[in-house]
Amino acid sequence: MVSLLGARPRIVNIGLEGFARDLARAGAAVAHVEWAPPARGDARLAAVLAKLDADAAIEAANREALGRFLKAEPVLIDVVRADSVLPGLGERTILHAGPPIEWARMCGPLRGAIQGAIVLEGWAPDLQSAEKLAASGGVEFAPNHERGAVGPMTGMITRSMPVLVVENRAFGNRAYCTLNEGLGKVMRFGGNDESVLARLRWLASDLGPSLAAALKLSGGLALKPLIARGLAMGDEMHQRNVACTSLFVRAMAPWLARAVPDAEKLAKLLEFCGGNDQFFLNVAMAMGKAIADPAKGIARSTIVTAMCRNGTDFGIRVAGAGERWFVAPVEQPKGLYFPGYTEADANPDIGDSAIVETVGLGGFAMAASPAVAGFVGAGSAAEALDITRAMVDIAVGRNSDWTIPGLDFAGVPVGIDVRRVVETGIAPLINTGIAHRKPGIGQVGAGTVRAPLACFERALEALAEDA
């Protein structure tokens, strides 16, 4: 006791950070520990958590689900017409990003993209007629995720569009995503004028078939090692894909040269891919779905297999609940805006691209990409490290194949556990583009957004009821 009273105290502060700051100003040696009551003090949810945490079958199921994530062998193998591989993509069917939604509840960018897609397919002669057709029930709408696909932002997939094919060779499943349209005014951000449609036609007539031929000659492109190199070069695979796009072009250029004898056509293809820093995003998205889908349907597992948004709702799927959706209102992104635009112009978050966070990339790998932290307004390089560390608290493991130099080559956190999200109150952070709330305008900024906790709470309760 004498030695204790005679020594300078070392203090651990738990809870309110203000106490730690006051002690530090007074010269005390203090360490602050973040703490909050489980489930933000909600006694009902805490009881549900206690019930699930006592279930040994959940731990075994989560080990199995995590193992399937980690054993995945995603390979880009082809580019094909969408209706040749996606079930039910027939006459007047449009697939969109996010959970299910009807026309009356759709946001501006999603409506604008749908109008453009209808004109692209020839179901209506102009945008006004297309709007009437969509509003009258003349078009079937379905989520990409329900047909084995994903799409960025509005996520449009119609029958004639070319889609990337990623095969998970460890489990034999495949996933699909459209080709990235490039920069500027594009359908994924709600663009729908003739310049947007002309570019989509070129993707279908030139780029898609050329990439397909090159991939067949090459035998496919293994994606896990390419992602590993991209992380080491500063990508996080959601808002920054500069390195992986460059690595993709480097890998495919010789095969494209063999597949495309026309030198001018080849130059245009390479210029398009290499000049679009986000070209690889769509490849990463198809890869993410191919990795996550084998975990669907593992009974008792609390690991998230999909996160997506349609501009109105945010939806998640959980391994133990199979195809069921858990939905809540989507959040507004926080970030930086292009000159002339403000938060008042922004649409709430939208897109299937959160599939990359679902498998440990994007916001979960922010520490690998300090440059993107500044671009999306997330702060400094040190704050980027803190973001990834926080995501560790809601994940069941790490992926040692994808490491982060800034964290002493620790693997990215993977396997979002709905129990840990509800227990800690830490919502998954997602890097995102920001679309204008009105159709036809396009991207107005970039930022980050948090998944709404209500999705995870609803999933938690449903899993407890099934126990």
XYZ file of C-alpha atoms in Angstrom:
467
model
C 0.000 0.000 0.000
C 2.855 2.374 0.874
C 4.518 1.773 -2.509
C 1.211 2.304 -4.261
C 0.558 5.627 -2.554
C 4.096 6.770 -3.104
C 4.195 6.029 -6.809
C 2.784 8.073 -9.671
C -0.618 6.518 -10.479
C -1.297 4.943 -13.844
C -4.976 5.226 -14.676
C -7.266 3.285 -16.977
C -10.360 5.290 -17.917
C -13.390 3.324 -19.106
C -16.359 4.992 -20.740
C -16.470 8.777 -21.103
C -13.386 10.022 -22.911
C -13.708 13.474 -21.351
C -12.493 12.120 -18.001
C -9.329 10.831 -19.681
C -8.663 14.192 -21.299
C -9.022 15.989 -17.967
C -6.631 13.558 -16.273
C -4.103 13.925 -19.090
C -4.221 17.731 -18.798
C -3.506 17.321 -15.086
C -0.369 15.340 -15.926
C -1.656 11.851 -15.096
C -0.613 8.774 -17.053
C -3.944 7.632 -18.463
C -5.122 5.084 -21.003
C -8.636 5.406 -22.354
C -10.727 2.313 -23.093
C -13.738 2.660 -25.388
C -16.701 0.989 -23.751
C -20.449 0.998 -24.051
C -23.088 -1.374 -22.713
C -23.927 -4.258 -25.046
C -26.519 -3.451 -27.707
C -26.335 0.235 -26.699
C -28.102 -0.592 -23.451
C -31.139 -2.241 -25.059
C -32.041 -4.976 -22.546
C -34.172 -6.924 -25.030
C -31.415 -7.094 -27.650
C -28.840 -7.892 -24.960
C -30.940 -10.896 -23.951
C -31.115 -12.050 -27.579
C -27.339 -11.683 -27.828
C -26.822 -13.722 -24.676
C -29.013 -16.490 -26.090
C -27.101 -16.633 -29.373
C -23.676 -16.330 -27.753
C -24.473 -19.421 -25.660
C -25.249 -21.450 -28.785
C -22.172 -23.557 -29.610
C -23.655 -24.452 -32.996
C -23.235 -20.833 -34.099
C -19.483 -20.870 -33.538
C -19.134 -24.041 -35.607
C -21.334 -22.619 -38.359
C -19.328 -19.399 -38.447
C -16.075 -21.309 -38.719
C -17.535 -23.116 -41.713
C -18.750 -19.870 -43.321
C -15.437 -18.114 -42.728
C -13.611 -21.118 -44.131
C -15.620 -20.882 -47.335
C -14.735 -17.179 -47.667
C -11.041 -17.936 -47.198
C -10.893 -21.029 -49.425
C -12.441 -19.235 -52.404
C -10.530 -19.285 -55.706
C -12.166 -16.581 -57.851
C -11.118 -16.470 -61.515
C -12.396 -14.094 -64.201
C -13.193 -16.453 -67.065
C -15.507 -14.791 -69.589
C -17.742 -11.925 -70.712
C -21.171 -12.983 -72.004
C -24.568 -11.553 -72.854
C -26.620 -11.260 -69.649
C -29.650 -13.249 -70.762
C -27.439 -16.222 -71.639
C -26.534 -16.822 -67.981
C -28.955 -15.001 -65.669
C -32.204 -16.840 -64.864
C -35.477 -15.199 -65.847
C -33.863 -12.274 -67.646
C -36.314 -12.319 -70.503
C -38.567 -9.800 -72.171
C -38.974 -6.560 -70.200
C -37.062 -7.566 -67.088
C -34.645 -5.147 -65.415
C -32.318 -6.111 -62.583
C -31.334 -3.362 -60.153
C -29.092 -2.791 -57.156
C -30.189 -3.317 -53.567
C -33.086 -5.206 -51.990
C -36.499 -5.482 -53.717
C -38.330 -2.238 -54.444
C -41.312 -1.122 -56.512
C -41.380 1.824 -58.946
C -43.367 4.120 -56.620
C -40.614 4.025 -53.962
C -37.614 4.294 -56.292
C -35.244 7.249 -56.046
C -34.445 9.627 -58.904
C -31.189 8.040 -60.146
C -32.734 4.554 -60.183
C -35.752 5.767 -62.145
C -33.520 7.633 -64.581
C -31.363 4.583 -65.180
C -34.439 2.392 -65.718
C -35.793 4.809 -68.310
C -32.479 4.703 -70.158
C -32.329 0.908 -69.964
C -35.822 0.621 -71.448
C -34.840 2.798 -74.416
C -31.580 0.848 -74.798
C -33.520 -2.408 -75.131
C -36.021 -0.885 -77.565
C -39.067 -1.357 -75.325
C -39.954 2.335 -75.702
C -38.872 4.984 -78.242
C -37.948 7.721 -75.782
C -37.465 8.480 -72.079
C -40.982 9.831 -71.556
C -42.563 6.700 -73.003
C -40.141 4.607 -70.976
C -41.255 6.299 -67.765
C -44.902 5.571 -68.546
C -44.111 1.931 -69.294
C -42.213 1.494 -66.020
C -44.862 3.271 -63.938
C -47.700 1.247 -65.477
C -46.251 -2.104 -64.452
C -45.043 -2.982 -67.937
C -41.571 -3.925 -66.668
C -40.553 -6.558 -64.123
C -38.010 -5.388 -61.529
C -35.796 -7.712 -59.492
C -32.659 -7.349 -57.366
C -29.381 -8.403 -58.950
C -28.548 -10.482 -55.875
C -31.607 -12.673 -56.450
C -30.283 -13.650 -59.906
C -26.632 -14.312 -59.014
C -25.369 -10.873 -60.031
C -24.313 -7.480 -58.701
C -24.134 -3.993 -60.194
C -22.615 -0.671 -59.052
C -24.813 2.283 -58.013
C -28.184 1.851 -59.837
C -26.960 -1.595 -60.886
C -28.817 -1.873 -64.188
C -28.669 -5.253 -65.916
C -30.874 -5.982 -68.922
C -30.884 -8.864 -71.373
C -28.451 -7.461 -73.990
C -25.803 -6.102 -71.634
C -22.447 -7.909 -71.420
C -21.566 -9.267 -67.984
C -18.272 -10.369 -66.481
C -18.217 -14.005 -65.350
C -16.242 -14.872 -62.211
C -15.991 -18.536 -61.285
C -15.154 -19.625 -57.745
C -13.187 -22.737 -58.611
C -13.092 -23.939 -55.020
C -16.883 -24.368 -54.929
C -17.968 -24.302 -58.582
C -20.315 -21.291 -58.343
C -20.314 -18.266 -60.629
C -21.231 -14.594 -60.210
C -21.820 -11.793 -62.687
C -21.444 -8.034 -63.021
C -21.727 -5.585 -65.902
C -18.658 -3.948 -67.440
C -17.693 -0.603 -65.941
C -19.016 2.168 -68.199
C -16.166 4.557 -67.590
C -16.202 8.080 -66.189
C -18.500 11.066 -66.714
C -22.224 10.744 -67.335
C -23.099 7.049 -66.989
C -26.169 4.902 -66.374
C -24.919 3.635 -63.023
C -25.347 7.190 -61.693
C -28.725 7.700 -63.384
C -27.496 9.026 -66.738
C -29.757 8.154 -69.663
C -29.078 10.388 -72.688
C -27.875 9.216 -76.102
C -24.191 9.481 -75.155
C -24.807 7.061 -72.263
C -26.679 4.607 -74.499
C -24.059 4.820 -77.262
C -21.317 3.852 -74.821
C -23.358 0.901 -73.553
C -23.862 -0.285 -77.134
C -20.094 -0.088 -77.697
C -19.461 -2.161 -74.573
C -21.783 -4.826 -75.987
C -20.469 -4.738 -79.560
C -16.719 -4.209 -79.025
C -15.267 -4.384 -75.524
C -17.312 -7.325 -74.234
C -16.600 -9.732 -77.118
C -12.931 -8.687 -77.258
C -12.401 -9.318 -73.544
C -14.230 -12.623 -73.850
C -11.898 -13.752 -76.636
C -8.808 -12.638 -74.694
C -9.928 -14.437 -71.541
C -10.517 -17.656 -73.461
C -7.022 -17.460 -74.936
C -5.462 -16.750 -71.536
C -7.370 -19.431 -69.628
C -8.783 -16.834 -67.233
C -7.392 -14.325 -64.746
C -6.867 -15.390 -61.104
C -8.112 -12.547 -58.921
C -6.910 -13.245 -55.370
C -3.207 -12.652 -56.144
C -4.056 -9.576 -58.215
C -6.035 -8.114 -55.285
C -3.126 -8.853 -52.926
C -0.791 -6.826 -55.134
C -3.344 -4.033 -55.418
C -3.634 -3.717 -51.640
C 0.147 -3.401 -51.395
C 0.010 -0.644 -54.031
C -2.611 1.495 -52.270
C -5.981 0.208 -53.524
C -8.873 -0.756 -51.263
C -11.011 -1.960 -54.206
C -14.036 0.273 -53.786
C -13.196 3.929 -54.318
C -9.582 3.316 -55.360
C -8.902 0.755 -58.089
C -6.006 2.486 -59.856
C -3.445 -0.235 -59.145
C -5.724 -3.180 -59.884
C -6.992 -1.582 -63.090
C -3.369 -1.147 -64.184
C -2.521 -4.720 -63.210
C -5.588 -5.947 -65.100
C -4.578 -4.081 -68.273
C -1.006 -5.336 -67.908
C -2.205 -8.934 -67.595
C -4.772 -8.808 -70.402
C -3.010 -6.579 -72.958
C -0.984 -9.397 -74.614
C -4.096 -11.558 -74.931
C -6.170 -8.667 -76.269
C -3.442 -8.042 -78.833
C -3.748 -11.662 -79.957
C -7.550 -11.549 -79.977
C -8.008 -8.187 -81.731
C -6.097 -7.922 -85.024
C -7.356 -4.407 -85.793
C -4.702 -2.102 -84.306
C -6.983 0.940 -84.036
C -9.735 -1.054 -82.336
C -7.184 -2.559 -79.939
C -5.822 0.897 -79.101
C -9.341 2.145 -78.298
C -10.042 -0.861 -76.043
C -6.800 -0.419 -74.096
C -7.286 3.336 -73.890
C -10.774 2.856 -72.447
C -9.760 0.281 -69.836
C -6.493 1.942 -68.862
C -7.997 5.419 -68.772
C -10.785 4.469 -66.380
C -9.387 4.223 -62.850
C -12.556 2.457 -61.681
C -12.617 -0.212 -64.390
C -11.610 -2.965 -61.970
C -14.400 -2.166 -59.490
C -16.927 -4.272 -61.398
C -14.491 -7.203 -61.527
C -13.999 -6.913 -57.756
C -17.761 -6.862 -57.223
C -18.375 -10.047 -59.211
C -15.465 -11.588 -57.300
C -16.998 -10.541 -53.970
C -20.297 -12.213 -54.757
C -18.558 -15.359 -55.990
C -16.669 -15.503 -52.676
C -19.678 -14.853 -50.419
C -22.376 -16.961 -52.084
C -21.045 -20.394 -50.985
C -21.720 -19.360 -47.373
C -25.443 -18.843 -48.011
C -27.646 -21.325 -46.235
C -25.198 -22.496 -43.562
C -27.643 -23.133 -40.726
C -27.056 -21.084 -37.548
C -24.309 -18.911 -39.090
C -24.519 -15.219 -38.188
C -22.100 -14.062 -40.910
C -23.294 -11.514 -43.482
C -23.274 -12.721 -47.098
C -24.512 -9.537 -48.816
C -24.948 -5.811 -48.157
C -26.580 -3.571 -50.766
C -28.693 -0.457 -51.263
C -31.225 0.776 -53.827
C -31.197 4.474 -52.923
C -34.208 4.053 -50.622
C -33.495 0.930 -48.549
C -30.408 -0.842 -47.265
C -30.577 -4.630 -47.243
C -28.430 -7.428 -45.855
C -28.463 -11.186 -46.126
C -27.067 -13.532 -43.482
C -25.702 -17.034 -44.055
C -28.066 -18.712 -41.591
C -31.122 -16.997 -43.098
C -30.377 -17.936 -46.717
C -32.165 -15.738 -49.276
C -34.103 -13.657 -46.733
C -33.683 -9.865 -46.742
C -33.322 -7.665 -43.636
C -34.064 -4.099 -44.641
C -33.950 -0.595 -43.135
C -33.921 2.960 -44.538
C -30.600 3.739 -46.203
C -28.282 6.411 -44.805
C -27.013 9.604 -46.459
C -23.305 9.457 -47.397
C -20.871 11.877 -45.785
C -18.046 13.041 -47.988
C -16.631 15.540 -50.437
C -18.553 17.077 -53.308
C -17.513 18.123 -56.776
C -17.446 21.891 -57.416
C -20.948 23.324 -57.616
C -22.633 20.560 -55.596
C -23.522 20.163 -51.914
C -25.156 17.614 -49.654
C -28.530 19.082 -50.660
C -27.986 17.633 -54.152
C -27.107 14.131 -52.968
C -29.214 11.012 -53.159
C -29.091 8.569 -50.237
C -26.604 5.742 -50.716
C -27.110 3.306 -53.583
C -25.489 0.247 -55.175
C -24.459 -3.388 -54.787
C -20.799 -2.390 -54.451
C -20.866 -2.977 -50.676
C -20.275 -6.621 -51.603
C -16.565 -5.708 -51.531
C -16.869 -4.656 -47.878
C -18.739 -7.908 -47.243
C -15.568 -9.831 -48.154
C -13.125 -7.536 -46.305
C -12.231 -4.879 -48.876
C -13.391 -1.284 -49.411
C -13.936 0.448 -46.077
C -12.677 -2.631 -44.222
C -9.324 -2.250 -46.003
C -9.139 1.541 -45.635
C -5.772 1.224 -43.878
C -4.283 -0.027 -47.163
C -5.342 3.139 -48.970
C -4.661 6.361 -47.049
C -5.039 8.296 -50.309
C -8.665 7.257 -50.615
C -9.369 8.316 -47.022
C -8.677 11.891 -48.064
C -10.628 11.530 -51.299
C -13.807 10.409 -49.543
C -13.390 12.839 -46.649
C -12.671 10.112 -44.098
C -9.676 11.933 -42.654
C -5.971 11.287 -42.294
C -3.835 8.192 -42.828
C -3.956 7.560 -39.071
C -7.747 7.670 -39.158
C -7.733 5.200 -42.070
C -5.829 2.781 -39.829
C -8.367 3.322 -37.047
C -11.250 2.541 -39.404
C -9.820 -0.853 -40.313
C -9.047 -1.588 -36.653
C -12.674 -0.819 -35.782
C -13.917 -3.213 -38.478
C -11.818 -5.962 -36.843
C -14.162 -5.731 -33.847
C -17.178 -6.851 -35.900
C -15.457 -9.531 -38.011
C -14.906 -13.183 -37.125
C -11.481 -13.450 -38.734
C -8.809 -12.108 -41.049
C -7.803 -13.018 -44.581
C -4.076 -13.758 -44.586
C -4.056 -13.758 -48.412
C -4.924 -10.047 -48.428
C -2.618 -8.141 -46.100
C -2.153 -4.469 -45.265
C 1.411 -3.087 -45.097
C 0.398 -0.259 -42.750
C -0.839 -2.779 -40.177
C 2.350 -4.867 -40.173
C 0.885 -7.031 -42.943
C -2.108 -8.157 -40.907
C -4.899 -9.626 -43.022
C -8.028 -7.650 -43.815
C -10.940 -8.251 -41.404
C -13.524 -10.580 -42.956
C -16.784 -12.217 -41.963
C -19.137 -9.556 -40.576
C -20.933 -11.073 -37.574
C -24.381 -9.596 -36.930
C -23.953 -10.400 -33.221
C -20.822 -8.279 -32.931
C -22.399 -5.410 -34.886
C -25.366 -5.308 -32.521
C -23.244 -5.863 -29.403
C -20.719 -3.108 -30.153
C -22.948 -0.691 -32.039
C -20.198 -0.484 -34.691
C -21.888 -0.397 -38.086
C -19.904 -1.522 -41.156
C -18.315 1.429 -42.934
C -18.685 1.552 -46.705
C -16.780 3.654 -49.215
C -19.135 4.991 -51.860
C -19.793 7.329 -54.737
C -22.513 9.955 -54.353
C -25.204 10.322 -57.023
C -27.324 13.415 -57.646
C -30.833 12.909 -56.335
C -32.341 13.858 -59.713
C -32.187 11.505 -62.704
C -29.848 12.170 -65.599
C -27.215 14.253 -63.780
C -24.769 11.653 -62.461
C -22.063 11.591 -59.814
C -21.631 14.638 -57.596
C -19.098 13.404 -55.031
C -17.618 10.549 -53.034
C -17.684 9.628 -49.381
C -18.446 7.023 -46.765
C -21.649 5.703 -45.290
C -22.582 3.438 -42.391
C -24.883 0.478 -42.747
C -28.029 1.058 -40.646
C -27.919 -0.908 -37.394
C -31.597 -1.783 -37.719
C -30.798 -4.320 -40.486
C -28.496 -6.217 -38.148
C -30.895 -6.026 -35.212
C -33.684 -7.509 -37.338
C -31.403 -10.257 -38.569
C -30.304 -11.010 -35.001
C -33.898 -11.369 -33.818
C -34.797 -13.605 -36.776
C -31.829 -15.899 -36.099
C -32.829 -16.147 -32.431
C -36.391 -17.097 -33.408
C -35.026 -19.855 -35.642
C -32.842 -21.266 -32.850
